[in-house]
Short mmCIF file of C-alpha atoms in Angstrom, two decimals:
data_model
loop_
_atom_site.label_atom_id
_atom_site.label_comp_id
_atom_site.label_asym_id
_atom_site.label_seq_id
_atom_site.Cartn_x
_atom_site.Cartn_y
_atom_site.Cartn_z
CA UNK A 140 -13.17 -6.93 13.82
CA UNK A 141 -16.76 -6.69 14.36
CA UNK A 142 -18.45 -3.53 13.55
CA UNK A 143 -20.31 -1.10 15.98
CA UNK A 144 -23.75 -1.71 15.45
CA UNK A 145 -24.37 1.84 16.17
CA UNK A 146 -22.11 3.48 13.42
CA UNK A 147 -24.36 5.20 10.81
CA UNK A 148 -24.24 5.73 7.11
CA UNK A 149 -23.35 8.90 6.05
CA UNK A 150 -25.93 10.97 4.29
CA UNK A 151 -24.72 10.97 0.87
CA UNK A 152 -25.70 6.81 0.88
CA UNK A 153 -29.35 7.87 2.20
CA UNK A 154 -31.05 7.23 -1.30
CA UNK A 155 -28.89 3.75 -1.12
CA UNK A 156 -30.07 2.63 1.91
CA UNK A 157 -33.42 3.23 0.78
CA UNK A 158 -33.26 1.07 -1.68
CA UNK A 159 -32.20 -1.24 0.30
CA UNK A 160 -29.38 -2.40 -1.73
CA UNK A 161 -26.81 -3.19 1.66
CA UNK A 162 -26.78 -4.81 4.87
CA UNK A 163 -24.22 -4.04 7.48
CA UNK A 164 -21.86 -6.86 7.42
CA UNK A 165 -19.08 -7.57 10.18
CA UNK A 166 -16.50 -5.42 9.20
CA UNK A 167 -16.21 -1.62 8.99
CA UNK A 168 -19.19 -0.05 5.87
CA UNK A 169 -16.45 0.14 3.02
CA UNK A 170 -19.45 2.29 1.27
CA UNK A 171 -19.02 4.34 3.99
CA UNK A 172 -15.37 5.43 3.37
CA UNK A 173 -16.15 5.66 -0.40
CA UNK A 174 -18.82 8.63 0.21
CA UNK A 175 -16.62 10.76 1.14
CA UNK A 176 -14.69 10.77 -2.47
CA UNK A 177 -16.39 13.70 -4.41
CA UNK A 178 -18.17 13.02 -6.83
CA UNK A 179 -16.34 15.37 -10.04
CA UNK A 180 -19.08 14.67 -12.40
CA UNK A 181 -22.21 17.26 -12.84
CA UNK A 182 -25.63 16.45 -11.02
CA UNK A 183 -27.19 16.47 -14.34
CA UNK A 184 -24.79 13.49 -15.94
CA UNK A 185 -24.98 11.50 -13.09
CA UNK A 186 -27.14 8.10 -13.89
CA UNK A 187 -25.52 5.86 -11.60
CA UNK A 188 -24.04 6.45 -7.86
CA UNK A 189 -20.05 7.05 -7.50
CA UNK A 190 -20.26 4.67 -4.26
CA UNK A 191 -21.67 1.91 -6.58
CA UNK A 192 -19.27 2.42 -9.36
CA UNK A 193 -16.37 2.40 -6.75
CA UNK A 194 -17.68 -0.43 -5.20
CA UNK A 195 -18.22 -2.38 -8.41
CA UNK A 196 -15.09 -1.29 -9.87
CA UNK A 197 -13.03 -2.84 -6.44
CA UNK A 198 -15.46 -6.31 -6.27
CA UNK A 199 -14.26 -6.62 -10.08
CA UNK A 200 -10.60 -6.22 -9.04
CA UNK A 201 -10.69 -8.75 -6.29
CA UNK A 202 -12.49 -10.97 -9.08
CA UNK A 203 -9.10 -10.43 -11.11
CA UNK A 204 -9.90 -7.66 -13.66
CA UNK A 205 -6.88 -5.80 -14.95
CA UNK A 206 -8.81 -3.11 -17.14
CA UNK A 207 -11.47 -0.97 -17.06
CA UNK A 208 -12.96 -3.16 -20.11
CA UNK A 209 -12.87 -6.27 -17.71
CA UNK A 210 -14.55 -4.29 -14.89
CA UNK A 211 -17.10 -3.32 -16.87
CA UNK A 212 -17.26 -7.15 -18.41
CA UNK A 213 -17.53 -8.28 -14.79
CA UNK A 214 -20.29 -6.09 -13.85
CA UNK A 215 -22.55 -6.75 -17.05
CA UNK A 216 -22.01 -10.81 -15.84
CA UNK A 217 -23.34 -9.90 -12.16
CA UNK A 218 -26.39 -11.44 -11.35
CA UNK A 219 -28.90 -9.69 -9.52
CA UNK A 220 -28.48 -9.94 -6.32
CA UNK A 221 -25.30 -9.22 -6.93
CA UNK A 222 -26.38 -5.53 -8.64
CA UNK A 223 -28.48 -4.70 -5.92
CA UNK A 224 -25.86 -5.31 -3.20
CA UNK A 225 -23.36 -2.72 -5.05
CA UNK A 226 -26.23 -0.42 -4.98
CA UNK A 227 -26.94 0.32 -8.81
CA UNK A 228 -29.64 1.72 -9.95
CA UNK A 229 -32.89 0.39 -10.87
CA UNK A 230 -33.57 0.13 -14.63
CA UNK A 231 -36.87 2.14 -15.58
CA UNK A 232 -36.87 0.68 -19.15
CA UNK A 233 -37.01 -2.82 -17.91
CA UNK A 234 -38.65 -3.00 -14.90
CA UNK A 235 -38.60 -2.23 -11.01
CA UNK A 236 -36.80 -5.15 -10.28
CA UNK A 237 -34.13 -4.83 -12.79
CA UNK A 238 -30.62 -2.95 -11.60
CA UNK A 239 -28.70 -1.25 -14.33
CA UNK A 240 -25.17 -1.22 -14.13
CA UNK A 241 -22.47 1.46 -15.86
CA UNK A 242 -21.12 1.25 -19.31
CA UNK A 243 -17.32 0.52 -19.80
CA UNK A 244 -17.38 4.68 -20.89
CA UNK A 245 -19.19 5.29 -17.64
CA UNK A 246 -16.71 3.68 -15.73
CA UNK A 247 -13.61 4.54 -17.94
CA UNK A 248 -14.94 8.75 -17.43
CA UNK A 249 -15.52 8.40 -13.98
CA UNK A 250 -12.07 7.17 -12.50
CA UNK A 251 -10.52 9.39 -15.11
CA UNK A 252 -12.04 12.75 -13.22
CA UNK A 253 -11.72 11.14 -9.76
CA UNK A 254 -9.35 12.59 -6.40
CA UNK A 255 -7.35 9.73 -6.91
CA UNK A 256 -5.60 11.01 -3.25
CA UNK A 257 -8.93 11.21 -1.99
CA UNK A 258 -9.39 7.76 -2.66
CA UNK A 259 -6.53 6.33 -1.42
CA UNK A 260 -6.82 8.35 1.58
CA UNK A 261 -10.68 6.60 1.98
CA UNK A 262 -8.98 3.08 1.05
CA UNK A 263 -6.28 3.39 3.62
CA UNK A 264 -8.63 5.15 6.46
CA UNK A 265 -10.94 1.53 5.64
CA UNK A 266 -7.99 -1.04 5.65
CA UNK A 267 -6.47 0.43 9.12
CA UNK A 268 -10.27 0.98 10.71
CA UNK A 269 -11.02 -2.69 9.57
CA UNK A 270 -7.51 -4.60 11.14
CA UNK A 271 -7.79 -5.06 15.13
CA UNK A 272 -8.27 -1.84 16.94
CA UNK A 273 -5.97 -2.91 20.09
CA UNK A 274 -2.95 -4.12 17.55
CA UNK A 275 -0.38 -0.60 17.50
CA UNK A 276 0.49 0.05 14.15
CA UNK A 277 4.57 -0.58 14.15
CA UNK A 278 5.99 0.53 11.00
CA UNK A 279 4.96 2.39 7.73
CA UNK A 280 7.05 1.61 4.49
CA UNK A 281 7.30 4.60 2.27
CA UNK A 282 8.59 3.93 -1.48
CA UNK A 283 7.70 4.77 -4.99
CA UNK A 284 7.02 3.40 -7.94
CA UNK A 285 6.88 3.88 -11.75
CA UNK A 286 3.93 2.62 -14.17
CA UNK A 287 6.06 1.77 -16.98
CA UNK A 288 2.99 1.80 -19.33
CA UNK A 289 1.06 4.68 -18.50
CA UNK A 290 2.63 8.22 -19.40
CA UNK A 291 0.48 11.71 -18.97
CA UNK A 292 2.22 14.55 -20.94
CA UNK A 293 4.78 12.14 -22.75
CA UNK A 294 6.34 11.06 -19.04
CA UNK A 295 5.57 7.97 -17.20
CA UNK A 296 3.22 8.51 -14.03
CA UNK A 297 5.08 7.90 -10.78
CA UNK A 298 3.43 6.96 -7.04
CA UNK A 299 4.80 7.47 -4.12
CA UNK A 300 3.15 5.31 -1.33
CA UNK A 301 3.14 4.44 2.40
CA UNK A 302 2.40 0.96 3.56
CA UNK A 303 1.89 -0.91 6.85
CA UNK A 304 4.94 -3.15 7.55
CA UNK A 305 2.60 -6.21 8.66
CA UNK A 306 -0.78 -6.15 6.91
CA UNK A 307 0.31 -4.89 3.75
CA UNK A 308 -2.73 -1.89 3.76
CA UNK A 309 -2.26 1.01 1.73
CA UNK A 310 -2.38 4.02 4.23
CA UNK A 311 -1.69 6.85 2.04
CA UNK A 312 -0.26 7.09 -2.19
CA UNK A 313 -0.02 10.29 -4.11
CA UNK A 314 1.65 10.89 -7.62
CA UNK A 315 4.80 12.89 -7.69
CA UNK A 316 6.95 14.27 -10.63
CA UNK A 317 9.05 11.17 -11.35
CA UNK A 318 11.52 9.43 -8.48
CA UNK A 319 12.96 12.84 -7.78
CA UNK A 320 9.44 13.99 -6.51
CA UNK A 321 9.48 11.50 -3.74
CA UNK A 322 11.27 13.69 -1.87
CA UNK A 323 9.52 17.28 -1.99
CA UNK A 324 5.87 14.79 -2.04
CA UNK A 325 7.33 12.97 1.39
CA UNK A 326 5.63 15.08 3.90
CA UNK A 327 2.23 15.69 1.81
CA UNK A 328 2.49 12.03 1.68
CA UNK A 329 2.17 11.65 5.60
CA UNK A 330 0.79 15.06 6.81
CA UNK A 331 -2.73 13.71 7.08
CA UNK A 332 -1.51 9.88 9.59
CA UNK A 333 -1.71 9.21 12.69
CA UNK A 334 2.28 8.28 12.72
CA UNK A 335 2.74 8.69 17.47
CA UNK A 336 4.97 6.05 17.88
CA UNK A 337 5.64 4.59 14.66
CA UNK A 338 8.57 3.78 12.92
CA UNK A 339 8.48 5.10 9.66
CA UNK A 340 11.21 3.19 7.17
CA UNK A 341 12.09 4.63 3.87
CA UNK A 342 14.99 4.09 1.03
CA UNK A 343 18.29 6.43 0.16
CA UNK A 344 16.15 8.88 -1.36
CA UNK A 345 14.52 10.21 2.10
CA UNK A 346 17.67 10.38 4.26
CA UNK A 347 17.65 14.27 4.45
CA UNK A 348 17.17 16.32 7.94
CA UNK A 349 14.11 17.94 7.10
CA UNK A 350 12.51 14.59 6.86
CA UNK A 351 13.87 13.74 9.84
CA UNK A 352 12.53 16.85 11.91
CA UNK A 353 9.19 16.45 10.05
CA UNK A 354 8.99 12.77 11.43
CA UNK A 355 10.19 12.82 14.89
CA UNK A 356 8.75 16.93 15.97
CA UNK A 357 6.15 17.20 13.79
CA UNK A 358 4.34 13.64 13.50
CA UNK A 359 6.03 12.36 17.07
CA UNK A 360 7.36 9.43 15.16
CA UNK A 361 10.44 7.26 14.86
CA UNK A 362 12.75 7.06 11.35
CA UNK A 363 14.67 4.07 10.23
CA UNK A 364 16.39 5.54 7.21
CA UNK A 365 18.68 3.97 4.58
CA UNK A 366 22.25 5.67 4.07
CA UNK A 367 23.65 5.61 0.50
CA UNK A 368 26.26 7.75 -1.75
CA UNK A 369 23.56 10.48 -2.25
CA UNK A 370 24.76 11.34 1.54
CA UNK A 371 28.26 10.67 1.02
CA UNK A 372 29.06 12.65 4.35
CA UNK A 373 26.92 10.86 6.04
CA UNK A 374 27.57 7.63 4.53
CA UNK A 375 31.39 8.14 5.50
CA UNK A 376 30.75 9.29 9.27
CA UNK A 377 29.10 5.99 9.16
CA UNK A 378 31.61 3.70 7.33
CA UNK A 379 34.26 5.10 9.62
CA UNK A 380 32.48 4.14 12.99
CA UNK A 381 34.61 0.88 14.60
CA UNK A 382 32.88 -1.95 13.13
CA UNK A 383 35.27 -4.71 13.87
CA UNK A 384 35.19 -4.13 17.23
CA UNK A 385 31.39 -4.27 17.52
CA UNK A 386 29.88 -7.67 18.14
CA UNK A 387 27.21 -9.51 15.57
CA UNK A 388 24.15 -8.65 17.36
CA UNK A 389 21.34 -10.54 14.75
CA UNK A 390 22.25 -13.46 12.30
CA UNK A 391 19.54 -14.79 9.66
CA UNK A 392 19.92 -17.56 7.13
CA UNK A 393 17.50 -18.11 4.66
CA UNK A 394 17.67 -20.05 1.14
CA UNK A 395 14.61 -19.67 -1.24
CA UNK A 396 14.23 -18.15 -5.15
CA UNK A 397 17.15 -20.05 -5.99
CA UNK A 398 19.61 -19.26 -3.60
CA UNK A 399 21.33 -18.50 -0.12
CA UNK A 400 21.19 -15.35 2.29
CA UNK A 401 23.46 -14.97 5.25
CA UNK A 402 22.66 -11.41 6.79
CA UNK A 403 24.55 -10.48 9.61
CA UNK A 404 23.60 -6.96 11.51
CA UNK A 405 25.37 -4.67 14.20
CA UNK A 406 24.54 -1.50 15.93
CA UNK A 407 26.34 1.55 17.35
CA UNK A 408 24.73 3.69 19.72
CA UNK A 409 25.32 7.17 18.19
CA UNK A 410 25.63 11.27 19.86
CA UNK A 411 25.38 14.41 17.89
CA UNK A 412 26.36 12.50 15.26
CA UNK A 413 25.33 15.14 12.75
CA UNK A 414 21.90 14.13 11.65
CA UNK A 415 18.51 15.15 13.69
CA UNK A 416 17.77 13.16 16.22
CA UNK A 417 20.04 9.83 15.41
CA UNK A 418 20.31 7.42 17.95
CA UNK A 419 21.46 4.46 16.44
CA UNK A 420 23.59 3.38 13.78
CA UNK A 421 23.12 0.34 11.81
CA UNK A 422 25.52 -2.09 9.51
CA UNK A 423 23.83 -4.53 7.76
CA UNK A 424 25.79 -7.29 5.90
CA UNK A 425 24.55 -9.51 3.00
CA UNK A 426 26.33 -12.33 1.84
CA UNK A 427 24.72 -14.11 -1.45
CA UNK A 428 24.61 -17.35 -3.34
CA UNK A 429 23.35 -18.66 -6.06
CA UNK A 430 22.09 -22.71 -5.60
CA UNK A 431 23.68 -23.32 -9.29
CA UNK A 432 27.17 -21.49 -7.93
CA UNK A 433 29.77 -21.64 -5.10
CA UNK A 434 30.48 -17.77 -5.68
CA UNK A 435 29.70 -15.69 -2.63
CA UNK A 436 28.64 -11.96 -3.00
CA UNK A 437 28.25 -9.56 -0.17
CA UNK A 438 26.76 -6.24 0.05
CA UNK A 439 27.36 -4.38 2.96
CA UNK A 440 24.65 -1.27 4.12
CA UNK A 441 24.56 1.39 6.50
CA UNK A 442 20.86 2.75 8.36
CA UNK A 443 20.32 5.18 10.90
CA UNK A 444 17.18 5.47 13.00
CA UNK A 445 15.41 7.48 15.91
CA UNK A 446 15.09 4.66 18.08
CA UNK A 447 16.85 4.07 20.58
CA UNK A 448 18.56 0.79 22.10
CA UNK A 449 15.71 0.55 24.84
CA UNK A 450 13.12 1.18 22.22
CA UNK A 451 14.74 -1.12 19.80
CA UNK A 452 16.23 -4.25 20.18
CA UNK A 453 18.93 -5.43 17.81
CA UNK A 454 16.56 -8.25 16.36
CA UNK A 455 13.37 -5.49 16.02
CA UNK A 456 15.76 -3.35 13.86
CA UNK A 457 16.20 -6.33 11.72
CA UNK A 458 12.70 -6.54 11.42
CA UNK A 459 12.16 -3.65 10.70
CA UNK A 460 14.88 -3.45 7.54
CA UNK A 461 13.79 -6.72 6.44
CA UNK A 462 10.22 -5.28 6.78
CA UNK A 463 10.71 -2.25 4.40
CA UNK A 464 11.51 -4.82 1.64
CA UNK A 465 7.74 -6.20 1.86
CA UNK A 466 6.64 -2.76 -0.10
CA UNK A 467 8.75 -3.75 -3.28
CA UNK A 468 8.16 -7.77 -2.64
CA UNK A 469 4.77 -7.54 -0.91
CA UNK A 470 2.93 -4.73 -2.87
CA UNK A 471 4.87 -3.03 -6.12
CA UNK A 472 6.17 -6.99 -7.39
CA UNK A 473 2.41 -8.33 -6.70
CA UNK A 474 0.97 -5.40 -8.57
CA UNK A 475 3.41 -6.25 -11.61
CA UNK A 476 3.30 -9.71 -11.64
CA UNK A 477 -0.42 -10.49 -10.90
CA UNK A 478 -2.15 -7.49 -11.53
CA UNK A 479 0.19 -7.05 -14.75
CA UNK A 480 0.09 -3.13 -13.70
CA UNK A 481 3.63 -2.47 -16.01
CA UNK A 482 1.57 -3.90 -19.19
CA UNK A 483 -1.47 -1.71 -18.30
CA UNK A 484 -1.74 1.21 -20.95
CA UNK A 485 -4.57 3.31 -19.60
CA UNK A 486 -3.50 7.09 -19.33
CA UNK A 487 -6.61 9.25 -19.13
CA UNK A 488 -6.29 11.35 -16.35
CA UNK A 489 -6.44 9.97 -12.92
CA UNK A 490 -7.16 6.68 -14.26
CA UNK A 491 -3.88 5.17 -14.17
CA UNK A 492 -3.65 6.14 -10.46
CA UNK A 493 -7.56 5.14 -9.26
CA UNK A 494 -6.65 1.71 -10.80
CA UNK A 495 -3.06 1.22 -8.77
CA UNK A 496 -5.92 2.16 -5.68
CA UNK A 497 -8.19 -0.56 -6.41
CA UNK A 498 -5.25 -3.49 -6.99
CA UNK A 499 -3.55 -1.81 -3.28
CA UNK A 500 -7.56 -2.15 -1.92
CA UNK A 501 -7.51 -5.93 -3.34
CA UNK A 502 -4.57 -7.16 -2.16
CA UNK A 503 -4.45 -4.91 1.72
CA UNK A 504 -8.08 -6.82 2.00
CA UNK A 505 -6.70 -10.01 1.07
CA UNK A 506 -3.70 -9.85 2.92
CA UNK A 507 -4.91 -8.64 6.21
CA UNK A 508 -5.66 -11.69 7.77
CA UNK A 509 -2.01 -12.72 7.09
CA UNK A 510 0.27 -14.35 4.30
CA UNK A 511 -1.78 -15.68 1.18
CA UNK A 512 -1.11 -16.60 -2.14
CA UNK A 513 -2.71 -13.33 -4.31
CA UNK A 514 -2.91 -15.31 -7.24
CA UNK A 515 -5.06 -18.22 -6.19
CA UNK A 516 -7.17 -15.90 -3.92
CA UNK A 517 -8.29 -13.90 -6.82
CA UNK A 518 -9.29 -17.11 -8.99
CA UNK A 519 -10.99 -18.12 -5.24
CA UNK A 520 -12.80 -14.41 -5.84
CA UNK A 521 -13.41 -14.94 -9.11
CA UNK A 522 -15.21 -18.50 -9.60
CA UNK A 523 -18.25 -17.00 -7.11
CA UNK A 524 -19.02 -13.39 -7.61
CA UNK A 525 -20.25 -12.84 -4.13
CA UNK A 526 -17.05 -13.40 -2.97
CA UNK A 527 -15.70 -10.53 -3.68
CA UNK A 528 -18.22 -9.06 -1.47
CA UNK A 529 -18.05 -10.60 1.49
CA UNK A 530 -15.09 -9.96 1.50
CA UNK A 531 -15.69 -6.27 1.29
CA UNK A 532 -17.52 -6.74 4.11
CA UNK A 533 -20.89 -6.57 1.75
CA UNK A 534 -23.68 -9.08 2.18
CA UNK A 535 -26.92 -9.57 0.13
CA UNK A 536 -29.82 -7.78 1.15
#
């Protein structure tokens, strides 16, 4: 999307653009978003600008770095062009040409004392100001997830996050007290989207009324909620509806990772069913196979949602289900697999949560302009280090 030529820097960057370290580039000033993080660390300490350490820190991710140590490793290889267009400093010691960039302690000290919130909340403003302003934003995943290897206070820190169905951005991700935090950190989560109209999709864990009433009176949004046996009246009011005498209304096959999926899907239109605003109900059936077997295994679940039959077409609920799944295949596997975010042991205050930021920045950016392969895109990003900024939307100056 090409930027407004008009749009201004804010005033914290004045001293940046005086150096002349960026040039407007066509997509929305990433820098931009970043100033408006506060800066935790005293004016006295401060050698190097938070915008440039952010912005250094995310360039390094793109390039592939899983650790603080291999941010700072990537920044001390920059050349200097590169340096100047992530606006460090100039060097005093070694001359006025010569930009400086922040120690591994630096770096480590600053995302420690950061609003990780604050930064996610600047990431996810960026990645939904950058995709197409005329494309409606559908559907918003929310789901959590555990960093196995990095515990505060003896206890493993937990994220809860919300993610565009389609792109794969980031909108909003705060840390809650463990899985059973997701629900009391659901509507903190959201308060501060623009959710009119969307259809916000969420697991088991979220199927309560108040979430509900919070989605569709206070945010004027739709729900598309999993039903499980933590609802086991619910669950049963929906298990007991007629199924066999409602017709398949959506049929997928697909065979990939080793095996077969039938999934077959029908919907009841619902009143005063006992649940806020439910308009639909929704029986999804799974049927497995393994390429190496001939056993079958099927999994049958139950949904309920807002939306109604003229806002929702069998097939868009479908989408929509198979849509949620992108936030544990599309975001939490990639950050395992790639990023190795599981293995990573860093636990110094927000630092755990800043760095699950950056790898959601890296791979919404990457992923915006549709399906890619996150692996070979960051060894693309890492084999030119001006990649990574262009593709922040950061040119030389």
């Amino acid at each position: 999307m090409p930027a407004d030529l008009s749009s201004s820097i804010p005033s914290g960057l004045t001293a940046l653009s005086q150096a002349d370290p960026l040039r407007p580039a066509e997509t929305p000033h990433l820098l931009a978003y970043l100033a408006t993080v506060t800066d935790p660390r005293t004016r006295a300490g401060r050698r190097h600008p938070l915008v440039a350490i952010l912005v250094l820190a995310a360039a390094a991710v793109l390039a592939g770095a899983r650790s603080v140590a291999a941010i700072a490793e990537w920044a001390a290889d920059a050349p200097q062009p590169v340096r100047a267009a992530l606006g460090t400093r100039r060097d005093p010691r070694t001359g006025h040409w010569v930009w400086a960039v922040p120690s591994e302690t630096t770096i480590r000290r600053t995302l420690a004392r950061l609003d990780a919130e604050a930064l996610a909340a600047a990431i996810g403003a960026w990645l939904a100001d950058r995709d197409r302003p005329d494309r409606r934003r559908r559907a918003v995943a929310v789901d959590g997830k555990t960093l196995r290897g990095a515990k505060r206070d003896g206890r493993q820190v937990h994220l809860l996050a919300a993610m565009d169905h389609t792109t794969r951005a980031v909108l909003a991700q705060r840390q809650v007290d463990g899985a059973p935090g997701e629900v009391p950190g659901f509507r903190p989560l959201l308060a501060d989207l623009d959710l009119a109209d969307v259809v916000v999709t969420a697991d088991a864990l979220q199927t309560h009324p108040d979430a509900a009433e919070f989605l569709v009176t206070g945010k004027q949004a739709h729900y598309l909620l999993v039903v499980k046996a933590n609802q086991p009246t619910l669950l049963g009011r929906c298990a007991r509806l007629a199924w066999h005498r409602v017709p398949v209304l959506d049929r997928t096959r697909d065979r990939a990772h080793g095996r077969v999926e039938l999934r077959t899907l029908k919907v009841v239109t619902v009143h005063h069913f006992g649940f806020p605003h439910a308009a639909q109900v929704i029986q999804v059936t799974r049927t497995t196979r393994q390429l190496r077997t001939r056993r079958w295994r099927t999994v049958t679940i139950y949904a309920i949602t807002s939306l109604t039959f003229a806002q929702a077409s069998p097939a868009r609920l479908a989408d929509h289900i198979r849509g949620h799944w992108a936030i544990e295949n599309g975001l939490h596997y990639l950050r395992d697999t790639t990023f190795a975010e599981d293995g990573s042991q860093l636990r110094t205050g927000a630092g755990p949560h800043v760095m699950a930021c950056l790898r959601n920045l890296a791979i919404g950016a990457l992923c915006q302009a549709g399906p890619v392969n996150l692996a070979a895109a960051l060894r693309h990003h890492a084999r030119d280090p001006t990649r990574p900024l262009a593709t922040l939307g950061i040119t030389l100056g």
